[in-house]
Short mmCIF file of C-alpha atoms and ligand atoms in Angstrom, two decimals:
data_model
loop_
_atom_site.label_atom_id
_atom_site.label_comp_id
_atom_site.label_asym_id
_atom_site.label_seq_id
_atom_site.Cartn_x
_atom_site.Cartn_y
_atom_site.Cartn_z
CA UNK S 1 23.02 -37.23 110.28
CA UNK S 2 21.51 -36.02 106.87
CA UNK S 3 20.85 -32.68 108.75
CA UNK S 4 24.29 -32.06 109.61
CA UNK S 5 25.38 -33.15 106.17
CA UNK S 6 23.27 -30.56 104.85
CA UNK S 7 24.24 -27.89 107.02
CA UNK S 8 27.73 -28.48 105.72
CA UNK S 9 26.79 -28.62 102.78
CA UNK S 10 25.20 -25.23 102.94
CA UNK S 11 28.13 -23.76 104.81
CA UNK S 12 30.32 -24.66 102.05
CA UNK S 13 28.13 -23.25 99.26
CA UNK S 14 27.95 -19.34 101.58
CA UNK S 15 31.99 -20.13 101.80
CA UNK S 16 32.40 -20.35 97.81
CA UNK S 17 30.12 -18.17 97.64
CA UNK S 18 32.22 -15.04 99.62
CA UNK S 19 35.01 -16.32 98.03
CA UNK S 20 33.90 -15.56 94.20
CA UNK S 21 32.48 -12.05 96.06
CA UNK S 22 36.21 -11.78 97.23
CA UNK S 23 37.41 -12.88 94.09
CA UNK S 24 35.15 -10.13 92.04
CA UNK S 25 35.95 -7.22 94.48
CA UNK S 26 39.85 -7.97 94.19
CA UNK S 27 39.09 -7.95 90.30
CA UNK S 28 37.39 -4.55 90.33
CA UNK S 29 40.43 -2.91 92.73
CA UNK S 30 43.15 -3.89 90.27
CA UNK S 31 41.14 -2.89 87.33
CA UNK S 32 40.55 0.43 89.01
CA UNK S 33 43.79 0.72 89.85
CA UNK S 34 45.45 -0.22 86.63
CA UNK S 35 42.83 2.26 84.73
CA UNK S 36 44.23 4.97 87.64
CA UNK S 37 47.73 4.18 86.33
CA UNK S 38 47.49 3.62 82.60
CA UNK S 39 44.77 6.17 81.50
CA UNK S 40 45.80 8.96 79.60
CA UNK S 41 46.51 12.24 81.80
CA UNK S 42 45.52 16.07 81.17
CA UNK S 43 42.61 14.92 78.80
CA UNK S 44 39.71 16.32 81.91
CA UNK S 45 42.15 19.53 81.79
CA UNK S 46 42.16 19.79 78.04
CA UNK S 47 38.74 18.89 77.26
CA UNK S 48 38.31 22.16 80.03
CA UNK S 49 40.66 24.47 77.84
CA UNK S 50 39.14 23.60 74.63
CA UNK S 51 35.32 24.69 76.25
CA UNK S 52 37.17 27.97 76.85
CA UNK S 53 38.63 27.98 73.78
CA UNK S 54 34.89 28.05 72.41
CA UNK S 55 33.54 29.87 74.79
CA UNK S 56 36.03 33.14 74.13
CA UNK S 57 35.65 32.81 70.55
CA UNK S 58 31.90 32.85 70.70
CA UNK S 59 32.03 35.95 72.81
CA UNK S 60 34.78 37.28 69.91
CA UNK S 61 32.46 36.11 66.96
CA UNK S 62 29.55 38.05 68.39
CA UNK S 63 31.02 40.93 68.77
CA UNK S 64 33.31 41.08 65.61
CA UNK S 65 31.62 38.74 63.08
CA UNK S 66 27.65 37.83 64.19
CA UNK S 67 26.47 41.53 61.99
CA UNK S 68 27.59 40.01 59.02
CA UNK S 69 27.73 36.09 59.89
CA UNK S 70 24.47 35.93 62.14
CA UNK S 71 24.09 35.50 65.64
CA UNK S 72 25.15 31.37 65.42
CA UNK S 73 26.97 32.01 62.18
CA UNK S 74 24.19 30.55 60.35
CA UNK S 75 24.76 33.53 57.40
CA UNK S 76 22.78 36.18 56.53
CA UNK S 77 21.96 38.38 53.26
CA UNK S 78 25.56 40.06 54.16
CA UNK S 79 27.59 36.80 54.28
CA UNK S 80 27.83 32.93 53.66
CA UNK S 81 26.89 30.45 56.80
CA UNK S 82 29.85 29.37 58.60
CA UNK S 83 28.88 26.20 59.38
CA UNK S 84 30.96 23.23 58.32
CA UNK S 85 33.86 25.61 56.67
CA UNK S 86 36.57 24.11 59.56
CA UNK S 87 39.38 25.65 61.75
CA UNK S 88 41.07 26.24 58.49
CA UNK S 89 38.83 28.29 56.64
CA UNK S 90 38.85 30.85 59.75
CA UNK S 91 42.71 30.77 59.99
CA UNK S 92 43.10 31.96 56.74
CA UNK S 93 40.54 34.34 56.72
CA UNK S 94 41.43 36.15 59.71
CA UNK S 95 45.14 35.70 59.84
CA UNK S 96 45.57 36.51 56.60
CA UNK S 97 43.42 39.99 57.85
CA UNK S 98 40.83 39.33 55.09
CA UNK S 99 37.85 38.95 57.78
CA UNK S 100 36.61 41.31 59.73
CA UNK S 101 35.62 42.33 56.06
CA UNK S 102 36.09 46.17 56.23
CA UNK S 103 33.61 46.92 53.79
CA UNK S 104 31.95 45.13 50.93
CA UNK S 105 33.34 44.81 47.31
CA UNK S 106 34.10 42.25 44.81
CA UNK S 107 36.60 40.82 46.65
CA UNK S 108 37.70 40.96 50.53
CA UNK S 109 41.66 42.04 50.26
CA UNK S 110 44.72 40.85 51.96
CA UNK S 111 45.17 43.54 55.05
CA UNK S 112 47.00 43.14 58.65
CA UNK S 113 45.27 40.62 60.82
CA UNK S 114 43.18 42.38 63.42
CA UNK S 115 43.60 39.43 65.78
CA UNK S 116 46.14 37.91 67.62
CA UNK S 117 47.17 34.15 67.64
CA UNK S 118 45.09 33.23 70.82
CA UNK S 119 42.15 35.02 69.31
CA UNK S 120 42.05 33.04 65.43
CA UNK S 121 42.52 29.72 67.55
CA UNK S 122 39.42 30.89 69.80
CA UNK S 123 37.40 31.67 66.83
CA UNK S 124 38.51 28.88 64.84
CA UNK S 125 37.87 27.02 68.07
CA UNK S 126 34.31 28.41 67.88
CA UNK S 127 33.31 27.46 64.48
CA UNK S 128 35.04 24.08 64.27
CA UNK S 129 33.09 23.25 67.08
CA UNK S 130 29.55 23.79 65.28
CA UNK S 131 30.27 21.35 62.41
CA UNK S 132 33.31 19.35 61.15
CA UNK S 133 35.13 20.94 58.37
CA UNK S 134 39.11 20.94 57.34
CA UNK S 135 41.41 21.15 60.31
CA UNK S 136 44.51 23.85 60.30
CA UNK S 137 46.75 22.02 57.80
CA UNK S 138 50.16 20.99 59.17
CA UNK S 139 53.01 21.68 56.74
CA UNK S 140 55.99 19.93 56.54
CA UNK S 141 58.16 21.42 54.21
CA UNK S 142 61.08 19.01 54.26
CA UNK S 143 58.31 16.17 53.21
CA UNK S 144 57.49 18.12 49.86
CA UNK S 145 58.90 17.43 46.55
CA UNK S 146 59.65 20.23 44.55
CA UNK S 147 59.35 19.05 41.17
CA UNK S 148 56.36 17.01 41.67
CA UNK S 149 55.18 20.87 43.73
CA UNK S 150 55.98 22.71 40.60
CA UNK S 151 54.52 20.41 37.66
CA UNK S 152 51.19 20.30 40.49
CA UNK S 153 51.37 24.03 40.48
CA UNK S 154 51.80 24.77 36.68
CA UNK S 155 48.57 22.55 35.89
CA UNK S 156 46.07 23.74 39.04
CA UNK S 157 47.42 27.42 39.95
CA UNK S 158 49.33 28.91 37.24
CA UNK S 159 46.10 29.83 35.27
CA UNK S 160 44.88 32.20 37.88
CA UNK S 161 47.78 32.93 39.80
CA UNK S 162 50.81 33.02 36.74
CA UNK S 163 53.47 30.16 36.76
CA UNK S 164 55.50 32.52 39.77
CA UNK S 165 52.78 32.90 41.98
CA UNK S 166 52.82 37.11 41.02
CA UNK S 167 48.65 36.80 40.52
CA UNK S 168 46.46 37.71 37.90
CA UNK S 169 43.11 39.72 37.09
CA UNK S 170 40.05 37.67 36.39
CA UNK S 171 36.70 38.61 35.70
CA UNK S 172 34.34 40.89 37.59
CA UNK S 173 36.39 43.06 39.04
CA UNK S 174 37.97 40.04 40.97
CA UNK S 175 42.04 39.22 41.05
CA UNK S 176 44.17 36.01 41.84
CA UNK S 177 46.28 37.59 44.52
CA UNK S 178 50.40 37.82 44.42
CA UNK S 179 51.59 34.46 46.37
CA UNK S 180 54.12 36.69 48.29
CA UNK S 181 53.07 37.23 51.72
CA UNK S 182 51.00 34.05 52.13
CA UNK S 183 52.65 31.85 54.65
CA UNK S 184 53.35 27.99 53.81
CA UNK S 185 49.92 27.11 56.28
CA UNK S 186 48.19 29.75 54.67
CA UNK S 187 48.84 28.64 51.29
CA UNK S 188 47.84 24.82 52.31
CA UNK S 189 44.95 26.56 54.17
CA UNK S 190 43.92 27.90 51.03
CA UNK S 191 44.45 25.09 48.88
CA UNK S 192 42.23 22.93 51.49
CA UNK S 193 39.58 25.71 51.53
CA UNK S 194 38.91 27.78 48.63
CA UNK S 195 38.49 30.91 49.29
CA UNK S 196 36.12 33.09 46.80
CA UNK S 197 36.84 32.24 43.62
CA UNK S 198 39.23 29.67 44.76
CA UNK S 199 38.50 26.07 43.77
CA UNK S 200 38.57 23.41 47.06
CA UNK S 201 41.70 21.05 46.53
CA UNK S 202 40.43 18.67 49.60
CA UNK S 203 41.87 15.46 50.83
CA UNK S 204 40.94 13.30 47.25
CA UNK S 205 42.55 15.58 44.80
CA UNK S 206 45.78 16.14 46.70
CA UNK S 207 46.72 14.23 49.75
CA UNK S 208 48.89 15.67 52.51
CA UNK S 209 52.54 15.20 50.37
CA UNK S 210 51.13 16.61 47.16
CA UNK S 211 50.11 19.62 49.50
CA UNK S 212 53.43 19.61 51.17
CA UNK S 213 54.71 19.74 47.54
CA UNK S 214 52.87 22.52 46.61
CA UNK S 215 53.69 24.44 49.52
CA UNK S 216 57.39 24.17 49.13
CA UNK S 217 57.45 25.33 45.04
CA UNK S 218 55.22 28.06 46.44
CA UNK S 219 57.69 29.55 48.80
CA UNK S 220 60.74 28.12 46.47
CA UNK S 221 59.50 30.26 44.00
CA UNK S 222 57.93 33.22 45.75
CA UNK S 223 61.39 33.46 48.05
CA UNK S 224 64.16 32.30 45.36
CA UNK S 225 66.51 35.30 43.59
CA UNK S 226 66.62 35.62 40.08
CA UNK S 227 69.82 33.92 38.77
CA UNK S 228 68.97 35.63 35.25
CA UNK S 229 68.83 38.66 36.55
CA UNK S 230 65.50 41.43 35.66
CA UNK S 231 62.91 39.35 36.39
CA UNK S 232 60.33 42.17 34.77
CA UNK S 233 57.76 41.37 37.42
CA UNK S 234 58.04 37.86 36.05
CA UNK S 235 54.89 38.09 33.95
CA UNK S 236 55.75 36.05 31.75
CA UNK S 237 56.72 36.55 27.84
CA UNK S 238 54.79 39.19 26.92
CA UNK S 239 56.21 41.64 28.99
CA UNK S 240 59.53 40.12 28.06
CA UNK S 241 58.92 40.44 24.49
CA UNK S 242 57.62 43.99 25.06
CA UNK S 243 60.92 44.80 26.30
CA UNK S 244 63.28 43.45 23.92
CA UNK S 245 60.62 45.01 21.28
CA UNK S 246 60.65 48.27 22.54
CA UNK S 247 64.57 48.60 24.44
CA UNK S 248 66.36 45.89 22.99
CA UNK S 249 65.76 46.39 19.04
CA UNK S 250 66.05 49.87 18.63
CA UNK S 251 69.15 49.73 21.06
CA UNK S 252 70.55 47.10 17.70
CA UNK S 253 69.33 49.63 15.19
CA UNK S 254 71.47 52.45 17.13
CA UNK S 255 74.10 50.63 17.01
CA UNK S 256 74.26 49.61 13.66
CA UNK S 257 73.84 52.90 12.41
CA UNK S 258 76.44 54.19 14.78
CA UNK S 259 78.77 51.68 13.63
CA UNK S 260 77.35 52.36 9.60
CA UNK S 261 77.92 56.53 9.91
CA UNK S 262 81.22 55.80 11.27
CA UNK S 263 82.39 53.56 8.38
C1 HEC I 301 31.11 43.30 56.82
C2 HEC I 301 30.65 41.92 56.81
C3 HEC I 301 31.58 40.85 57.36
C4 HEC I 301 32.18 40.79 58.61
C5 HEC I 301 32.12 41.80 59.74
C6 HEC I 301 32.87 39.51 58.65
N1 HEC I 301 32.69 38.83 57.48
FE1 HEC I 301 33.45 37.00 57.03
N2 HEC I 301 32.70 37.13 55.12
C7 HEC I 301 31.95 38.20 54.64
C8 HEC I 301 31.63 37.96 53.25
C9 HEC I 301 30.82 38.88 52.35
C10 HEC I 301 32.25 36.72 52.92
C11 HEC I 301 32.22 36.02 51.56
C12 HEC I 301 33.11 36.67 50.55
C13 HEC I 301 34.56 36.35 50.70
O1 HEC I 301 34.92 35.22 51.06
O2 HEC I 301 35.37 37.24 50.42
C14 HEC I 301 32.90 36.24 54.12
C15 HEC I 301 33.61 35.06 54.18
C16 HEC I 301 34.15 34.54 55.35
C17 HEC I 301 34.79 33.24 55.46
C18 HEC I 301 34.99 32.26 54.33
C19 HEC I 301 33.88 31.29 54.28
C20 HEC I 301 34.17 30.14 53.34
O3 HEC I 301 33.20 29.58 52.83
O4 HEC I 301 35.35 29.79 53.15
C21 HEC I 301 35.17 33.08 56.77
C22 HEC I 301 35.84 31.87 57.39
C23 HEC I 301 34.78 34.28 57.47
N3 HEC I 301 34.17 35.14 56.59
C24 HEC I 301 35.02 34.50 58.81
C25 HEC I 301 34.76 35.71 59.45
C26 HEC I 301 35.13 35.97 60.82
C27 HEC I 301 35.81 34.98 61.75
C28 HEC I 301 34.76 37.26 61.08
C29 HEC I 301 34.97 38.05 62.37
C30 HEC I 301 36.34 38.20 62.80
C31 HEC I 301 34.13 37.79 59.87
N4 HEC I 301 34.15 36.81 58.90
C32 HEC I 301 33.60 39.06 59.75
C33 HEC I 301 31.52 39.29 55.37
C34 HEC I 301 31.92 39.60 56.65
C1 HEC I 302 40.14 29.85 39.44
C2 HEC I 302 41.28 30.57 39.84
C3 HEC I 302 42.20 30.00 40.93
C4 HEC I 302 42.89 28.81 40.92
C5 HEC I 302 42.87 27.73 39.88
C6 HEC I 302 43.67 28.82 42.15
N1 HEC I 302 43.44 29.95 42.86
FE1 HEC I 302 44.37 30.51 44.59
N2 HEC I 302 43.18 32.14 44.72
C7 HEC I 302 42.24 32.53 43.78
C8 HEC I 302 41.52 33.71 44.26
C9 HEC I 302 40.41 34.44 43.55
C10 HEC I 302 42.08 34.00 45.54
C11 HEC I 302 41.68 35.16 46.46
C12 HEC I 302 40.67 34.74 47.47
C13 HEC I 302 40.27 35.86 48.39
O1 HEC I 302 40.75 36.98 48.23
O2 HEC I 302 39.45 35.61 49.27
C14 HEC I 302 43.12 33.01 45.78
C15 HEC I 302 43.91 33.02 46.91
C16 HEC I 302 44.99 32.18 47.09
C17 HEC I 302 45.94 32.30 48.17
C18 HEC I 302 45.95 33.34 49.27
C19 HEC I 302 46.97 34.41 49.01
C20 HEC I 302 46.94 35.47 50.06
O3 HEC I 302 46.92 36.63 49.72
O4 HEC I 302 46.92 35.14 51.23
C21 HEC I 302 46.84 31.28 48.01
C22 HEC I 302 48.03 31.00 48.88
C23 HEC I 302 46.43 30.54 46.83
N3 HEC I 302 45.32 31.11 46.29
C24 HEC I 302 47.09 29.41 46.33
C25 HEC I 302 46.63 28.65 45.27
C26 HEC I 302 47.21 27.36 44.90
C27 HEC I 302 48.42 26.74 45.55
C28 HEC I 302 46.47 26.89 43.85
C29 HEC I 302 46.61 25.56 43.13
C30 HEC I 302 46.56 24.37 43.92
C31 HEC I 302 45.45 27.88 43.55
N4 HEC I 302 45.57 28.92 44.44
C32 HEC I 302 44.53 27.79 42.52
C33 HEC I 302 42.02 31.93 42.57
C34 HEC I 302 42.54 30.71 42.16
#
């Protein structure tokens, strides 16, 4: 009797038993399953892409930047280490055509880029993959305020560049360039990175909308007409007084004597 009762007993225990084994396996299939049919697509394909991305701006870096850079853009007597200067930092450099540097002086100048779009992201690829540094700024021109832009502008820029973005000499042979042909990414690029002289305006002195802000006054008043008129290369009042001393006074003096012979 007490056999038998065990023997159920037992039986029913190796029954529970396949049933929690049942219970676990149906568990794991739906997870699976669910995990098949929620998780995010592409992102085995994209990781892939952005490996290439590295890859062909490693091979581009060697061959175009490593004399100057180093081998692993660690720097050399030639040029600073490009470790930790971001995505952003190459952007400007080489879409703005400053880098390849051509050949050394005080400053490396604006020139065409040498490199197609596909080619900065590689590179930029490249370096932002040995370090983190500042990502390629996304501007959003409609979020930007233009007066808050211009008073930011007037109190961080206009010393070196002039209060209309035209530039300005500074010392050593070096020059705050002419805002012009910077696009609005370029000019948050630079803002974010510093380039030279440059101070770095990063993420604590100016968040994205105070960037935004800047941005827009900068191609407001880099792209706007001149409602008055001459602008005289918009130096400022010293060239204007210059001109009224020299053109405008004498022009008066003429006149009154014209007027005065004739009376
Ligand atoms: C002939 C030497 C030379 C070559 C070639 C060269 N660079 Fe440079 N690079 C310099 C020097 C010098 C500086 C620092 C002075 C300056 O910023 O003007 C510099 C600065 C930079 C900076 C700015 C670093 C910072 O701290 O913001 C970046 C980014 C850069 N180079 C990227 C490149 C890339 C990418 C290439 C290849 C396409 C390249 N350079 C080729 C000499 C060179
Ligand atoms: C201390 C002087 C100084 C101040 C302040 C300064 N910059 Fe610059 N800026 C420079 C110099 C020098 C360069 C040139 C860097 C180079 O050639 O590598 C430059 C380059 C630039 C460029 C690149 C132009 C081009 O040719 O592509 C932009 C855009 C720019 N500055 C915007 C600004 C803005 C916006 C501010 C204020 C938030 C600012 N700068 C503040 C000195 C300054």
């Amino acid at each position: 009797m007490t056999s038998t009762a065990a023997g159920f007993a037992a039986a029913g225990r190796r029954r529970r038993k396949l049933a929690s084994y049942a219970v676990l396996l149906t568990a794991l299939v739906v997870l699976g399953v669910t995990y098949a049919v929620l998780a995010p697509r592409g992102h085995a394909a994209s990781t892939a892409e952005e490996s290439f991305a590295v890859q062909k701006g490693r091979e581009l870096f060697q061959t175009s930047c490593a004399t100057c850079h180093g081998i692993n853009a660690q720097g050399t007597q030639e040029a600073p280490s490009l470790i930790g200067v971001g995505a952003a930092a190459v952007d400007f450099q080489v879409s703005s055509g400053r880098m390849p540097l051509a050949r050394p002086g005080p400053q490396a100048d604006r020139k065409e880029a040498k490199y197609d779009r596909a080619q900065i992201d590689q590179m930029a690829a490249y370096v932002a993959s040995l370090a983190p540094g500042p990502q390629i700024p996304q501007v959003d021109l409609a979020d930007g305020d233009l007066q808050l832009g211009g008073n930011l502008f007037r109190t961080n820029c206009a010393s070196c560049h002039n209060f209309a973005g035209s530039g300005g000499a500074l010392t050593y042979g070096k020059y705050a360039p002419r805002l012009t042909p910077a696009t609005p990414v370029q000019v948050a690029e630079a803002i974010r990175t510093g380039p030279e002289n440059m101070p770095v305006f990063g993420p604590s002195t100016f968040d994205d909308h105070q960037v935004n802000s800047i941005v827009k006054y900068v191609d407001y008043v880099t792209r706007s007409k001149n409602p008055g008129g001459l602008a005289l290369g918009k130096f400022g009042p010293v060239p204007e007084g210059l001109v009224i001393a020299v053109v405008g006074i004498p022009a008066l003096l003429a006149m009154t004597l014209w007027i005065g012979a004739r009376a």
